[in-house]
Amino acid sequence: RQILGNSLSFDTFEEKILKPKGMTAGDFERFLHHDLGLQQLYSVAGLSGKLVTPQEAEELYRKEHQEVNATAALFPATNYLSSVTVTPEILAQYYSRAMANYRIPDRVQVDYVKFNVTNFLAQAQTEVTNLNTLVDDQVRRYGTNLTLVAKTPEEAKSTIRAEILRNAGLGIARRAANEFAVKLDQMVPRKAGNIAALAKTHGLTVNTTAPVDQEHGPQD
């Protein structure tokens, strides 16, 4: 995801602009929802129009609500299957002409390692030394809208605390993934087995995607 053209990634925007102001990606997403809703209301309320005569209005109403009767003659293909003869020669000719429709596209499998955020929550709790202050600041910013987070203030605080820790954990996981990628890139010679060898030294499990083509990509 890119923001402000192609000059700033969303992750950088979140780290350098949102977090210093005590905001999260969720806050920014809610702002966008509300702002887009207002823009939609403005566009609807500001639609241009013109006066029409009663006769014109009646004609338009009749055109949009007039009932139409139609008669159709149906020719189901199943009624004619018995008259079709398929020989091996005809079948081979059809297949040779439509071969592109039956060709399985080139597919690849990708080995990858996952840096699950749950594995970094404990470290995040250690690194975020001002957690209670951040939670209190967030509660004050919500003000009377705190009920949007949870039913009670205590539940809201718990939700906000978990969100702050998760965001911090994502940052730590991202750093770990980048460090892993740098080490992998520096391994020579470059070969498919490098990721498994490096993952083993880090106690990570290598996963493999199902065969995928260029159009659809990995489903997991």
Short mmCIF file of N, CA and C in Angstrom, two decimals, residues 8 19 32 34 45 53 102 105 107 109 119 125 132 142 160 205 211-212:
data_model
loop_
_atom_site.label_atom_id
_atom_site.label_comp_id
_atom_site.label_asym_id
_atom_site.label_seq_id
_atom_site.Cartn_x
_atom_site.Cartn_y
_atom_site.Cartn_z
N LEU A 8 5.65 7.34 -0.23
CA LEU A 8 5.66 6.90 1.17
C LEU A 8 4.82 5.65 1.31
N LYS A 19 2.01 7.00 14.56
CA LYS A 19 2.39 6.59 15.91
C LYS A 19 2.93 7.75 16.76
N LEU A 32 -10.81 7.56 7.43
CA LEU A 32 -11.10 7.47 6.00
C LEU A 32 -12.56 7.09 5.77
N HIS A 34 -15.14 7.64 7.72
CA HIS A 34 -16.01 8.77 8.04
C HIS A 34 -15.89 9.87 6.99
N ALA A 45 -26.19 15.37 -1.73
CA ALA A 45 -26.95 16.57 -1.40
C ALA A 45 -26.73 17.68 -2.42
N THR A 53 -42.10 19.60 -16.20
CA THR A 53 -43.54 19.81 -16.18
C THR A 53 -44.25 18.55 -15.70
N TYR A 102 -7.47 -25.89 -22.85
CA TYR A 102 -7.25 -27.00 -21.93
C TYR A 102 -5.83 -27.04 -21.38
N PRO A 105 -1.63 -23.74 -17.25
CA PRO A 105 -0.58 -22.71 -17.30
C PRO A 105 0.63 -23.11 -16.46
N ARG A 107 3.13 -23.25 -13.63
CA ARG A 107 2.88 -23.04 -12.21
C ARG A 107 4.19 -23.16 -11.43
N GLN A 109 5.91 -23.23 -7.18
CA GLN A 109 5.71 -23.36 -5.74
C GLN A 109 6.74 -22.50 -5.04
N ASN A 119 4.41 -14.50 18.22
CA ASN A 119 5.70 -14.90 18.78
C ASN A 119 6.51 -13.72 19.30
N GLN A 125 5.93 -6.32 24.79
CA GLN A 125 5.55 -5.85 26.13
C GLN A 125 6.77 -5.35 26.89
N ASN A 132 1.06 1.82 29.74
CA ASN A 132 -0.10 2.37 30.45
C ASN A 132 -0.36 3.82 30.04
N TYR A 142 -10.33 9.15 22.57
CA TYR A 142 -11.65 8.65 22.20
C TYR A 142 -12.74 9.46 22.90
N ILE A 160 -7.58 -1.64 23.63
CA ILE A 160 -6.56 -0.69 23.18
C ILE A 160 -5.16 -1.19 23.53
N THR A 205 10.16 -22.81 10.71
CA THR A 205 9.61 -23.86 9.87
C THR A 205 9.40 -23.32 8.46
N PRO A 211 0.93 -25.48 -5.82
CA PRO A 211 1.30 -24.96 -7.14
C PRO A 211 0.34 -23.84 -7.57
N VAL A 212 0.88 -22.71 -7.99
CA VAL A 212 0.07 -21.56 -8.37
C VAL A 212 0.54 -21.03 -9.72
#
